[in-house]
Structures are given as C-alpha cells and as structure tokens.
Coordinates of C-alpha atoms in Angstrom, one line a residue:
M1 CA -20.3 12.7 -5.2
S2 CA -22.1 9.4 -5.9
N3 CA -25.9 9.3 -6.0
V4 CA -27.6 8.4 -2.7
E5 CA -29.2 5.1 -3.2
P6 CA -32.3 4.0 -1.2
L7 CA -31.6 2.2 2.1
R8 CA -31.7 -1.6 1.8
S9 CA -32.7 -3.5 4.9
E10 CA -33.0 -7.2 5.4
V11 CA -32.9 -10.0 8.0
R12 CA -30.1 -12.5 7.7
D13 CA -28.5 -14.9 10.1
G14 CA -30.6 -13.7 13.1
M15 CA -29.7 -10.0 12.5
R16 CA -31.4 -7.0 11.0
I17 CA -28.9 -5.6 8.5
D18 CA -29.2 -2.1 7.0
W19 CA -26.8 -1.8 4.1
D20 CA -25.2 1.4 2.9
V21 CA -27.0 3.7 5.3
P22 CA -26.3 7.4 4.4
I23 CA -24.7 9.6 7.0
V24 CA -24.6 13.2 5.9
M25 CA -21.5 15.2 6.9
D26 CA -21.5 19.0 7.7
D27 CA -20.1 19.7 4.2
G28 CA -22.9 17.8 2.5
L29 CA -20.8 14.7 1.6
V30 CA -22.5 11.3 2.4
L31 CA -20.6 8.6 4.2
R32 CA -21.9 5.0 4.0
A33 CA -22.4 2.6 6.9
D34 CA -23.6 -0.9 7.4
V35 CA -25.6 -1.5 10.6
F36 CA -26.0 -4.9 12.2
R37 CA -28.6 -5.0 15.0
P38 CA -30.9 -7.4 16.8
E39 CA -34.2 -8.3 15.0
A40 CA -36.3 -7.3 17.9
P41 CA -37.3 -3.7 18.0
G42 CA -35.6 -1.8 20.8
R43 CA -32.8 0.6 21.7
Y44 CA -29.3 -1.0 21.8
P45 CA -25.8 0.1 22.7
V46 CA -23.7 0.8 19.6
V47 CA -20.2 -0.5 18.8
L48 CA -18.9 1.6 15.9
T49 CA -15.8 1.8 13.6
C50 CA -14.9 4.3 11.0
G51 CA -12.0 3.6 8.6
P52 CA -10.5 3.0 5.2
Y53 CA -10.5 -0.8 4.7
A54 CA -13.9 -1.1 3.0
K55 CA -16.7 -2.5 5.1
G56 CA -17.8 -4.8 2.3
L57 CA -14.5 -6.6 1.8
S58 CA -14.4 -9.8 3.7
F59 CA -11.4 -10.6 5.9
Q60 CA -10.9 -13.9 4.1
E61 CA -10.7 -12.2 0.7
G62 CA -8.8 -9.1 1.6
Y63 CA -6.3 -10.7 4.0
P64 CA -6.3 -14.4 3.3
S65 CA -2.9 -15.2 4.9
A66 CA -3.8 -13.5 8.2
W67 CA -7.3 -15.1 8.3
N68 CA -6.1 -18.6 7.4
G69 CA -3.3 -18.6 9.9
M70 CA -5.5 -17.3 12.7
V71 CA -8.3 -19.8 12.4
L72 CA -5.8 -22.6 11.9
E73 CA -4.1 -21.8 15.2
F74 CA -7.2 -20.7 17.0
P75 CA -10.3 -22.5 15.7
E76 CA -12.4 -20.7 18.3
V77 CA -12.2 -17.6 16.1
G78 CA -14.3 -19.2 13.4
A79 CA -16.6 -21.1 15.7
G80 CA -20.1 -19.9 16.5
S81 CA -20.3 -17.7 13.4
T82 CA -20.9 -18.2 9.6
N83 CA -18.0 -15.8 9.2
K84 CA -19.7 -14.2 6.3
Y85 CA -19.6 -10.8 7.9
Q86 CA -16.0 -10.9 9.1
S87 CA -14.0 -7.8 8.0
W88 CA -10.5 -6.8 8.7
E89 CA -9.8 -5.5 12.2
V90 CA -13.4 -4.9 13.3
V91 CA -15.8 -7.0 15.4
D92 CA -17.8 -9.9 14.0
P93 CA -21.4 -8.9 14.3
E94 CA -22.6 -12.5 14.6
K95 CA -20.7 -12.6 18.0
W96 CA -22.0 -9.2 19.2
V97 CA -25.5 -8.7 18.0
P98 CA -26.9 -11.8 19.9
D99 CA -25.6 -10.1 23.1
G100 CA -27.7 -7.0 22.4
Y101 CA -25.3 -4.7 20.5
A102 CA -25.8 -2.8 17.3
C103 CA -22.6 -2.9 15.2
V104 CA -22.0 0.0 12.9
R105 CA -19.2 0.0 10.2
V106 CA -18.6 3.3 8.5
D107 CA -16.4 3.6 5.4
S108 CA -14.2 6.7 5.9
R109 CA -14.1 9.5 3.3
G110 CA -12.8 8.4 0.0
C111 CA -12.7 4.7 0.8
G112 CA -15.0 1.8 0.1
R113 CA -18.6 3.0 -0.5
S114 CA -17.9 6.5 0.8
P115 CA -16.9 9.2 -1.7
G116 CA -14.5 12.1 -1.1
F117 CA -10.9 12.9 -0.8
V118 CA -8.6 10.4 1.1
D119 CA -6.6 12.2 3.7
H120 CA -5.8 9.8 6.6
F121 CA -6.0 11.0 10.2
S122 CA -6.7 14.6 9.1
A123 CA -8.9 17.0 10.9
R124 CA -11.5 16.5 8.2
E125 CA -11.5 12.7 8.7
T126 CA -11.7 13.1 12.5
Q127 CA -14.6 15.5 12.2
D128 CA -16.4 12.9 10.0
F129 CA -15.8 10.3 12.8
F130 CA -17.3 12.7 15.3
L131 CA -20.4 13.2 13.2
A132 CA -20.8 9.5 12.7
I133 CA -20.7 8.9 16.4
E134 CA -23.3 11.6 17.0
W135 CA -25.4 10.2 14.2
A136 CA -25.3 6.7 15.8
G137 CA -26.2 8.1 19.2
V138 CA -29.6 9.5 18.1
Q139 CA -30.9 6.7 15.9
P140 CA -34.2 5.0 16.9
W141 CA -32.4 1.7 17.4
S142 CA -29.7 3.3 19.6
N143 CA -29.7 3.6 23.4
G144 CA -27.6 6.8 23.1
K145 CA -24.3 5.2 24.2
V146 CA -21.7 4.7 21.5
G147 CA -18.6 2.6 22.1
L148 CA -15.6 2.5 19.7
N149 CA -13.8 -0.8 19.2
G150 CA -11.2 -2.0 16.6
I151 CA -7.7 -2.8 15.8
S152 CA -4.8 -0.6 14.5
Y153 CA -6.3 2.1 12.3
Y154 CA -9.7 1.6 14.0
G155 CA -7.9 2.1 17.3
M156 CA -5.6 5.0 16.3
N157 CA -8.4 7.3 15.2
Q158 CA -10.2 6.7 18.4
W159 CA -7.6 8.8 20.3
Q160 CA -8.2 11.7 17.9
V161 CA -11.9 11.7 17.9
A162 CA -12.0 11.3 21.7
S163 CA -10.0 14.5 21.8
L164 CA -13.1 16.2 20.3
Q165 CA -15.2 14.8 23.1
P166 CA -18.3 13.6 21.2
P167 CA -21.3 13.8 23.6
H168 CA -22.6 10.3 22.7
L169 CA -19.1 8.6 23.1
A170 CA -19.4 6.5 26.2
A171 CA -16.4 4.1 26.0
M172 CA -13.5 3.1 23.8
C173 CA -11.5 -0.1 23.3
I174 CA -8.3 0.7 21.5
W175 CA -6.6 -2.5 20.3
E176 CA -3.0 -1.9 19.4
G177 CA -3.6 1.7 18.3
A178 CA -0.8 4.2 18.0
S179 CA -1.6 7.6 19.6
D180 CA 1.3 9.8 18.6
W181 CA 1.4 10.2 14.8
Y182 CA 5.1 11.2 14.8
R183 CA 6.7 9.1 17.5
D184 CA 4.6 5.9 17.3
A185 CA 4.0 5.8 13.6
T186 CA 5.9 7.9 11.0
H187 CA 9.3 8.7 12.6
H188 CA 10.8 6.3 15.1
G189 CA 13.2 8.4 17.1
G190 CA 13.1 10.9 14.2
I191 CA 13.9 8.2 11.6
L192 CA 11.3 7.9 8.8
S193 CA 9.3 4.6 8.7
T194 CA 8.7 3.5 5.2
M195 CA 5.7 1.4 6.3
W196 CA 3.1 4.0 5.5
A197 CA 3.9 4.5 1.8
N198 CA 3.8 0.8 1.2
W199 CA 0.7 0.4 3.3
Y200 CA -1.0 3.0 1.2
D201 CA -0.4 1.1 -2.0
M202 CA -1.4 -2.3 -0.6
Q203 CA -4.3 -1.5 1.7
V204 CA -5.9 1.8 0.7
K205 CA -5.5 2.3 -3.0
T206 CA -6.9 -1.2 -3.5
V207 CA -10.2 -0.3 -1.9
Q208 CA -10.4 3.4 -2.8
H209 CA -13.9 4.7 -3.6
G210 CA -14.3 4.9 -7.4
L211 CA -12.7 1.6 -8.3
G212 CA -16.3 0.4 -8.9
E213 CA -16.4 -2.5 -11.3
R214 CA -12.6 -2.6 -11.3
G215 CA -12.6 -3.5 -7.6
P216 CA -14.0 -6.5 -5.6
R217 CA -17.7 -7.3 -5.0
S218 CA -19.2 -8.2 -1.7
K219 CA -19.5 -12.0 -1.1
V220 CA -22.7 -11.3 0.9
H221 CA -24.9 -8.9 -1.1
G222 CA -23.1 -8.8 -4.5
D223 CA -22.6 -5.0 -4.7
T224 CA -19.3 -3.4 -5.6
V225 CA -17.2 -2.8 -2.5
C226 CA -15.7 0.4 -3.7
G227 CA -18.8 2.3 -4.8
P228 CA -21.1 2.3 -7.8
D229 CA -18.8 4.6 -10.0
T230 CA -15.8 3.4 -11.9
L231 CA -13.2 6.2 -12.2
S232 CA -10.0 6.4 -14.2
D233 CA -6.6 6.1 -12.6
A234 CA -6.1 9.9 -13.0
Q235 CA -9.4 10.6 -11.2
L236 CA -8.6 8.2 -8.4
Q237 CA -5.2 9.9 -8.0
A238 CA -6.8 13.3 -7.8
N239 CA -9.1 12.0 -5.0
R240 CA -6.3 11.0 -2.6
S241 CA -3.4 12.6 -0.8
Q242 CA 0.2 11.7 -1.7
F243 CA 0.5 10.0 1.6
G244 CA 4.1 8.8 1.6
D245 CA 5.4 12.1 0.2
D246 CA 3.3 14.0 2.7
I247 CA 5.0 12.1 5.5
L248 CA 8.5 12.6 4.0
G249 CA 7.7 16.3 3.7
H250 CA 7.2 16.6 7.5
P251 CA 10.5 15.4 9.1
L252 CA 9.8 17.1 12.4
D253 CA 6.9 16.9 14.8
D254 CA 5.0 19.9 13.5
A255 CA 1.4 21.0 13.3
W256 CA 0.7 18.4 10.5
H257 CA 1.6 15.6 12.9
R258 CA -0.1 17.1 15.9
E259 CA -3.3 17.3 14.0
R260 CA -3.2 13.6 13.6
S261 CA -2.3 12.8 17.3
A262 CA -4.1 12.4 20.6
V263 CA -4.7 15.5 22.7
W264 CA -4.2 13.8 26.1
E265 CA -5.7 16.4 28.3
R266 CA -9.0 16.3 26.4
I267 CA -9.4 12.5 26.5
R268 CA -11.7 11.9 29.4
V269 CA -13.9 9.0 28.2
P270 CA -13.4 5.5 29.9
F271 CA -11.1 3.3 27.8
L272 CA -9.5 -0.1 27.6
S273 CA -6.0 0.1 25.9
A274 CA -4.6 -3.2 24.5
A275 CA -1.0 -3.3 23.5
N276 CA 1.2 -5.9 21.8
W277 CA 4.6 -6.7 23.3
G278 CA 5.8 -7.6 19.8
G279 CA 4.3 -4.5 18.1
Q280 CA 7.4 -2.4 17.9
G281 CA 6.9 0.1 15.0
L282 CA 3.2 0.7 15.5
H283 CA 1.3 -1.5 17.9
T284 CA 3.0 -1.0 21.3
R285 CA 4.0 2.5 22.4
G286 CA 0.8 4.4 22.0
N287 CA -1.3 2.1 24.2
F288 CA 1.2 2.4 27.1
E289 CA 1.6 6.1 26.6
A290 CA -2.2 6.5 26.9
I291 CA -2.2 5.0 30.4
A292 CA 0.4 7.6 31.6
R293 CA -1.0 10.7 29.9
A294 CA -4.7 10.5 29.1
A295 CA -6.9 12.6 31.4
S296 CA -9.4 9.8 31.8
S297 CA -9.8 8.7 35.3
E298 CA -11.2 5.3 34.3
K299 CA -8.6 3.6 32.1
W300 CA -7.3 0.1 31.9
L301 CA -4.3 -1.5 30.2
E302 CA -4.0 -5.0 28.7
A303 CA -0.9 -6.3 27.1
H304 CA -0.5 -9.5 25.1
G305 CA 1.6 -11.2 22.4
L306 CA 1.0 -13.0 19.1
A307 CA -0.1 -11.5 15.8
H308 CA -1.8 -8.2 16.3
W309 CA -5.3 -9.3 15.1
T310 CA -5.3 -12.6 16.9
H311 CA -6.5 -11.9 20.5
F312 CA -9.0 -9.3 19.3
Y313 CA -10.9 -12.3 17.9
T314 CA -10.1 -15.1 20.3
D315 CA -12.5 -15.9 23.2
Y316 CA -10.0 -14.3 25.5
G317 CA -10.2 -11.0 23.7
V318 CA -13.9 -10.9 22.9
Q319 CA -14.8 -11.8 26.5
L320 CA -12.6 -9.0 27.8
Q321 CA -14.1 -6.4 25.4
K322 CA -17.7 -7.4 26.1
R323 CA -17.2 -7.2 29.9
F324 CA -15.8 -3.7 29.4
F325 CA -18.6 -2.6 27.1
D326 CA -21.3 -4.4 29.1
H327 CA -20.5 -2.1 32.0
Y328 CA -20.1 1.2 30.2
L329 CA -22.7 0.8 27.4
K330 CA -25.3 -1.3 29.1
G331 CA -24.8 -0.3 32.7
E332 CA -24.2 -3.8 34.0
A333 CA -22.8 -4.1 37.5
N334 CA -20.3 -6.8 36.5
G335 CA -17.4 -5.7 38.7
W336 CA -15.5 -4.0 35.9
R337 CA -14.6 -0.9 37.8
E338 CA -13.2 -3.0 40.7
R339 CA -10.9 -5.0 38.6
P340 CA -7.1 -4.2 38.6
K341 CA -6.1 -1.5 36.2
V342 CA -3.5 -3.7 34.4
Q343 CA -3.8 -7.1 32.9
L344 CA -0.6 -8.6 31.5
Q345 CA 0.1 -11.7 29.4
V346 CA 3.6 -12.0 30.8
R347 CA 5.8 -13.5 28.1
H348 CA 8.0 -16.6 28.7
V349 CA 10.1 -18.2 26.0
D350 CA 7.4 -20.9 25.5
R351 CA 4.1 -19.4 26.8
F352 CA 2.2 -16.5 28.3
V353 CA 1.1 -16.3 31.9
E354 CA -1.7 -13.9 32.8
R355 CA -1.2 -11.6 35.7
Q356 CA -3.1 -8.7 37.2
E357 CA -1.3 -5.5 38.3
H358 CA -2.4 -2.2 39.6
E359 CA -0.2 0.4 37.8
W360 CA 2.2 0.9 34.9
P361 CA 5.1 0.8 35.1
L362 CA 4.9 -1.7 38.0
A363 CA 5.6 0.0 41.3
R364 CA 7.9 -2.9 42.5
T365 CA 10.2 -2.6 39.5
R366 CA 13.9 -2.8 40.3
W367 CA 15.4 -0.4 37.7
T368 CA 18.7 -2.1 36.9
R369 CA 21.5 -0.6 34.9
Y370 CA 23.4 -3.0 32.6
Y371 CA 26.6 -1.3 31.5
L372 CA 28.3 -1.7 28.1
H373 CA 31.9 -2.9 28.4
F374 CA 33.8 -2.2 25.2
G375 CA 36.8 -4.4 25.8
D376 CA 35.0 -7.7 25.7
H377 CA 31.6 -6.5 24.4
S378 CA 29.9 -7.6 27.6
L379 CA 26.8 -6.3 29.4
R380 CA 27.3 -6.2 33.1
T381 CA 25.7 -4.7 36.2
E382 CA 29.0 -3.3 37.4
P383 CA 30.3 -0.2 35.5
P384 CA 33.5 -0.1 33.5
A385 CA 36.6 1.3 35.3
A386 CA 38.6 2.8 32.4
P387 CA 37.9 5.1 29.5
A388 CA 37.4 3.4 26.1
T389 CA 36.1 3.8 22.6
V390 CA 34.8 1.4 20.0
D391 CA 33.6 2.2 16.5
Y392 CA 31.4 0.6 13.8
E393 CA 30.2 1.2 10.3
A394 CA 27.5 3.8 10.6
L395 CA 25.0 2.1 8.2
G396 CA 26.0 -1.4 9.3
D397 CA 25.2 -4.2 11.7
G398 CA 27.0 -2.5 14.6
L399 CA 28.0 -4.0 17.9
T400 CA 26.4 -6.5 20.3
F401 CA 27.0 -6.4 24.1
M402 CA 26.0 -9.6 25.9
S403 CA 25.6 -10.6 29.5
L404 CA 27.0 -13.6 31.3
P405 CA 24.5 -16.5 31.7
L406 CA 21.8 -15.4 34.2
A407 CA 22.0 -17.1 37.6
H408 CA 18.3 -17.3 38.0
D409 CA 15.1 -16.7 36.0
T410 CA 14.8 -12.9 35.5
E411 CA 11.6 -11.1 34.5
I412 CA 12.0 -7.9 32.5
T413 CA 8.6 -6.2 32.1
G414 CA 8.2 -2.5 31.4
P415 CA 9.9 0.3 29.4
S416 CA 13.6 0.7 29.1
A417 CA 16.0 3.4 28.2
A418 CA 19.6 3.6 27.1
R419 CA 22.3 6.2 27.6
L420 CA 25.1 6.3 25.0
R421 CA 27.9 8.8 24.2
L422 CA 28.4 8.8 20.4
S423 CA 30.4 10.7 17.8
S424 CA 30.3 10.3 14.1
S425 CA 32.6 11.1 11.1
T426 CA 29.6 12.9 9.6
A427 CA 27.0 15.5 10.6
D428 CA 24.4 13.0 11.8
A429 CA 23.9 9.4 12.9
D430 CA 20.9 7.0 13.3
V431 CA 21.0 4.6 16.2
F432 CA 19.0 1.4 16.2
L433 CA 18.9 -0.5 19.5
V434 CA 17.8 -4.1 19.8
L435 CA 17.2 -5.8 23.2
R436 CA 17.8 -9.5 22.6
V437 CA 17.7 -12.8 24.5
F438 CA 20.0 -15.8 23.7
T439 CA 20.0 -19.4 24.9
S440 CA 22.9 -20.9 26.8
D441 CA 24.3 -22.1 23.5
L442 CA 23.9 -18.6 21.9
R443 CA 20.8 -19.2 19.8
E444 CA 18.7 -16.0 19.6
I445 CA 15.1 -16.3 21.0
T446 CA 12.6 -14.4 18.9
F447 CA 8.8 -14.2 19.1
Q448 CA 5.7 -14.0 17.0
G449 CA 5.3 -10.2 16.9
A450 CA 2.3 -8.1 15.8
L451 CA 3.3 -8.9 12.2
D452 CA 6.6 -10.6 12.0
P453 CA 7.2 -14.2 13.3
H454 CA 10.8 -13.4 14.4
T455 CA 10.5 -10.2 16.4
P456 CA 13.2 -9.4 18.9
V457 CA 12.4 -8.7 22.6
G458 CA 12.7 -4.9 22.3
Q459 CA 13.7 -2.1 20.0
G460 CA 14.4 1.6 20.2
W461 CA 15.6 4.3 17.7
L462 CA 17.1 7.8 17.8
R463 CA 18.5 10.2 15.2
A464 CA 21.4 11.9 16.9
S465 CA 20.4 15.4 15.6
H466 CA 17.1 14.8 17.5
R467 CA 18.8 14.2 20.8
K468 CA 17.3 17.2 22.7
L469 CA 15.1 16.1 25.6
D470 CA 11.8 17.5 26.7
P471 CA 12.0 17.7 30.5
R472 CA 8.3 18.0 30.9
F473 CA 7.6 14.5 29.8
S474 CA 10.9 12.7 30.1
Q475 CA 11.3 10.0 32.8
P476 CA 14.5 8.0 33.6
Y477 CA 12.9 5.0 32.0
R478 CA 11.2 6.9 29.1
P479 CA 13.2 9.8 27.5
Y480 CA 11.0 12.1 25.5
H481 CA 12.3 14.1 22.6
P482 CA 10.4 17.1 21.2
H483 CA 11.7 16.4 17.6
D484 CA 11.1 20.1 16.8
A485 CA 14.6 21.1 15.7
L486 CA 17.8 19.7 14.4
E487 CA 21.1 19.8 16.3
P488 CA 23.7 18.5 13.8
L489 CA 26.8 16.8 15.0
E490 CA 30.3 18.1 14.8
P491 CA 32.3 15.3 13.2
G492 CA 34.4 13.6 15.8
Q493 CA 32.7 15.4 18.8
P494 CA 30.8 13.0 21.1
V495 CA 27.3 13.8 22.3
D496 CA 25.0 12.1 24.8
L497 CA 22.0 10.2 23.5
D498 CA 19.1 9.1 25.6
V499 CA 17.2 6.4 23.7
E500 CA 13.7 5.2 24.4
V501 CA 13.4 1.4 24.2
L502 CA 9.7 0.4 23.9
P503 CA 7.9 -1.5 26.7
T504 CA 8.4 -5.3 26.6
S505 CA 7.9 -8.4 28.8
I506 CA 10.1 -11.5 28.9
V507 CA 11.0 -14.0 31.7
V508 CA 14.5 -14.9 30.8
P509 CA 15.4 -18.4 32.0
A510 CA 18.4 -19.1 34.2
G511 CA 21.4 -19.8 32.0
Y512 CA 20.2 -17.6 29.2
R513 CA 21.8 -14.3 28.3
I514 CA 20.4 -10.8 27.5
A515 CA 22.1 -8.6 24.9
L516 CA 21.9 -5.1 23.5
S517 CA 22.8 -4.5 19.9
V518 CA 23.8 -0.9 18.8
R519 CA 23.2 -0.9 15.0
G520 CA 23.2 1.5 12.1
K521 CA 20.2 -0.1 10.3
D522 CA 17.1 -2.2 11.0
Y523 CA 17.4 -5.5 12.8
E524 CA 17.4 -8.7 10.7
W525 CA 16.7 -12.1 12.2
Q526 CA 18.3 -13.6 9.1
A527 CA 19.1 -12.3 5.6
S528 CA 16.2 -14.2 3.9
T529 CA 13.2 -16.0 5.3
G530 CA 10.8 -16.4 2.4
L531 CA 8.0 -15.2 4.6
K532 CA 5.4 -12.7 3.5
L533 CA 1.8 -11.6 4.3
S534 CA -0.6 -11.0 1.5
N535 CA -1.1 -7.4 2.5
L536 CA 2.6 -6.5 2.8
K537 CA 5.2 -5.8 0.1
N538 CA 8.4 -6.8 2.0
E539 CA 9.8 -10.1 3.1
L540 CA 9.5 -10.6 6.9
K541 CA 13.0 -10.6 8.3
G542 CA 12.4 -9.5 11.9
C543 CA 10.9 -6.0 11.7
G544 CA 7.8 -6.7 9.7
P545 CA 7.0 -3.7 7.4
F546 CA 8.4 -1.2 9.9
L547 CA 11.6 -0.4 8.1
H548 CA 13.8 2.7 7.9
N549 CA 15.5 2.3 4.5
D550 CA 14.4 5.3 2.4
P551 CA 17.6 6.8 1.0
R552 CA 15.9 10.2 0.8
D553 CA 15.7 10.2 4.6
R554 CA 19.1 8.5 5.2
P555 CA 21.5 9.7 2.5
A556 CA 24.9 7.9 2.8
E557 CA 26.8 11.2 2.8
I558 CA 25.2 12.2 6.1
Y559 CA 24.4 8.9 7.8
G560 CA 27.3 6.8 6.4
G561 CA 30.9 6.8 7.6
R562 CA 31.9 5.6 11.0
N563 CA 30.2 6.0 14.4
T564 CA 32.2 5.8 17.7
L565 CA 30.9 4.9 21.1
H566 CA 32.7 6.5 24.0
C567 CA 32.9 5.3 27.6
D568 CA 33.6 7.8 30.4
P569 CA 33.8 5.9 33.7
A570 CA 32.2 8.9 35.5
D571 CA 29.1 8.5 33.2
P572 CA 29.4 5.1 31.4
P573 CA 27.0 3.9 28.7
F574 CA 24.1 1.6 29.9
I575 CA 20.7 0.3 29.3
L576 CA 18.2 0.7 32.2
L577 CA 16.1 -2.5 32.4
P578 CA 12.8 -3.0 34.4
V579 CA 13.6 -6.1 36.4
I580 CA 10.6 -7.5 38.3
P581 CA 11.4 -9.3 41.6
D582 CA 9.9 -12.7 42.3

C-alpha cells in the first residue's frame, strides 16, 4: 500500500477542492478521492462516482477524439467552464458546485491514485463503493444525501451498489449503464464480446495504480495520476486480474456473472435511467431492463441518440440530471415526481423529436409481425403459404429480407423479438440479427451510435445451444434465456430460436423499406472506413468495439459449415416489431 499523504486543500475557480482525500476501507486499504465543493461553509448534497479511469486524468488528454468531436458539435459543453476539471464520463464540477453540490470522485481499487488489486465489478469493488457512499454521507460538508451519477462504468456499478442498499444513498442517475453483466456486457445472446479484453488494455492498464512516473501527470496540480509509486510491469500484472481470460472462462451465466449484476428486488432507491438507442452492445439493454424489473417505485426512463457521452454533458442532459437531483438530494418541490415516467428522443432519419410517455413499452404499441418469405427474400405482414428452406454460410454475411416500400410514415419504438427455425450442419450456430432501414433507392440509413457513426437501427444475437427460454421473465417482445446450460444441435435437425432484438426507435418515412438480416457474423456497414477513436483498438465499421470474433469462442469446426432456415406455414418465421400508431 502507498503511504497516506496529508490532505491538500485549496480554493480554485470558485470551489474548495480537497485533493486525494483518504477513504479507509474495511480491510485497511485506502482509496483516494477528490472533493469539489462550494467555498462557503455548509452542508451540501453529494454527487459521487467511483471507478477505474483515474480522477486526475483530464478528458481532453485521455480521450481527445471524443472530447474534440463533442465540443465541436456542441459548443455548449465547453461553455461556462474552464474545463480544467473535466474527466471522462463524470460531471464537470464547475457546472455543479455553483448550484450547491459537492462532487466527489473516487479512484476505485487498483486504479489511479488508489492502490490495491484490480478486479472489475467484483464484490470487493462493490463493497468499496458502498463504503465510499457511507463515508461521503457523514462528512461535515455533506447534508447526508448522496446521489450517484455517471456514464457507462460509472453507471453500471450503481446497479450493483444499490443492491446493497447503502443508507446514505438517496438517488441515482445511470447514464447508459448495463445492469446484467452477462446479457448486457460480456455475452450477447451467449456469444462472447471481445470488447472487454481490448478495453482493459486501452482504458485500465494505461491508468493502473503503480504506473507512477511512467504514467501521466495532472494538468491541474502536477501530481502523478497513477499514484506516487512506480512499479515494474511484473508488479503491475500481479496487481490486476486477467480480465479477458476471466470472462472467457465463464461462458455461462454463473455465480461469477451474477456477483457483477443488479439484484433487481433489492434496488429500491429512486433513479433516472438514461439509454442510448444506438448503444447495442453495452449502452441500451440494461437501462430499459431496469424500468421493468427494479423494485424502486420511483423510477424514470430517458432515451436518446448520438455518442454515448454527448448528452450527459449538453445543456439538455445536465438540466435533466439537476432537476432530478434537486428534488431528491435538496428536497426541492420542482414537480419532478409529477412528470411522465418516460422521456424519449424519438429518432427520425434526420433529427430527434422529444416526447413524453407514461410507461415502457408503450401501452398503445401495435405489435406487428413481419414474416420472412424465403422465395423472394421479402419481409411482409402476411405469412407465407408454403413450406420452404433457405441456407447460408454459417460464418458469413447471411441473408437479408426486405419489405416493400412503406405506404406511410411508420414509427417503430420499443423492443423487438424474432422467431426462427434453424438447423446447422454442425453442433451449434450463432445468429446475428440486424434490423435495418433503406431509402427508396436502397441506400442503408445508419446513425451515430453510442460509439460507432454508422450504427444500424437494431441488433440481436443468440447462440443456438443457448435457446432455452426462462418463462419467468420472457415476454412475447423480449425473450429471456437463462444461459445456464448448453443444448447442442443435432446436425440437420431444426430447432426453434427466439431472439431478443434490443429496444430501438425510428420513424421510417413513407417510401422507405425495413429489412432484417440474418447473419453468421457481426454487422459491417462497409469493409473499411478509416474511422477510429483514440481509446479503441479497432476500426469503426458499424458495431464499434462490440465484436464477437474470438476464435476461441467461435471455432470454425463448431460454428462454421452451413445454416438452414426453415419455414413451416403453421408457425412461420417472423420479427415482431413495435409499431406506434399516429
């Protein structure tokens, strides 16, 4: 453990800032926090984050492509702040402290200025978060009400710590935070996501505690971002889990995954859950699932588009967050509880239109089946009349079924589900579904997603050996698979697959077409784009970093060969779409 340096406190830019405040854990380890609070003495509500990205690393230095793109498109993000205290995926204290909030940033165990062993989303890390909340709730500058707010990782771990019910936790804003470690994050439909192993290299190892002089220095106070000690590579490796291998080693939804997931019946704190329509792979499903399953009686849903950090920092997002926290942390009677439970940025091909709703999925949804017709690869509302089969390369681009031009503008907003009958020449098969929109001249319409600028309208995945359904949680529009055992295929024998397609929103103009692709690999908008983000390894081709291409998880001898789709007119294949009437 690093030595505990004395607390440093100073006044800068209208704030009292306490740097590297020690928070002692129940095992004696000391986490480090920065506290930004009003100059005037008093007790203030707390907005707290705890995570691995190093509190002293500036957004601009750590994630330059994301920062530069955001402020170029939305200058309001940088306005009204020196931006010296901007950090990745947490609030800007210069925009919160003047409104009477204390902002606390805690480096999680093993990261940034906090020593220890890195083990993401583990019970140990969640207990640390619990203790940090309880510490903040009893400080002399705290009013005893702690709110949690942050993007992605800083949202995901809120679900876990809320399951422990910290007494001083008063409210949460989870901005694009996955809640089910298996289904939302590591295994989509049972298929391994390679994102996490790459993320670990790019965003955690680069700020691990112990990099010391080998790591960055704070642009504000000059100290090393990753602690005072400089460790060897061997020492650093010994202080962290083998995260990618750990995930690979748990291919089913077992106790390891459940330790890192929400316990819905224990989450009772008020919350605002903000999802991204284009966040397939991490930033969509969990926020919608929370609305359906968390025990909280006071819960609100917001859904938006654009890059997943953008609206957290725009005036739109900040004002929404403050109104929520003003009520629950300050006790202001600002009408929050009377507002509709759902706020949607409904997506059009060229804009977003804000709309208030009262439930999710929308009660007025017209659940509409679009059937797959194999003969002409069409997608129609009338079922096929004759038996048929069609096959495709099991690891290839698959097949696309397309509707006729729509007669009128059609809104699709909500979750979807597909029913397929499939056989394979091998003992298993991976199905990748892509919901797509095409113009009248057959150009595909894609959108700026949470990370990728050419994200399709919707995606879903399922490994055929994981096809078993859990009737406790399955809905016609959201099949739920337990992922607790394998049911291998008999080559050539068809089985029924119910595939979850994640929630989406799109108003498809008249004359456009909708389509469903059934693929054997990840969607690609085009073979090469030349587009990258500074914090990602891979080129952005349509799925961002959320790829499923690890050959250890998808060996060709099991997932290669040929897949065949079967049509029985008594139970034909379809996708169930949430059509919203005018």
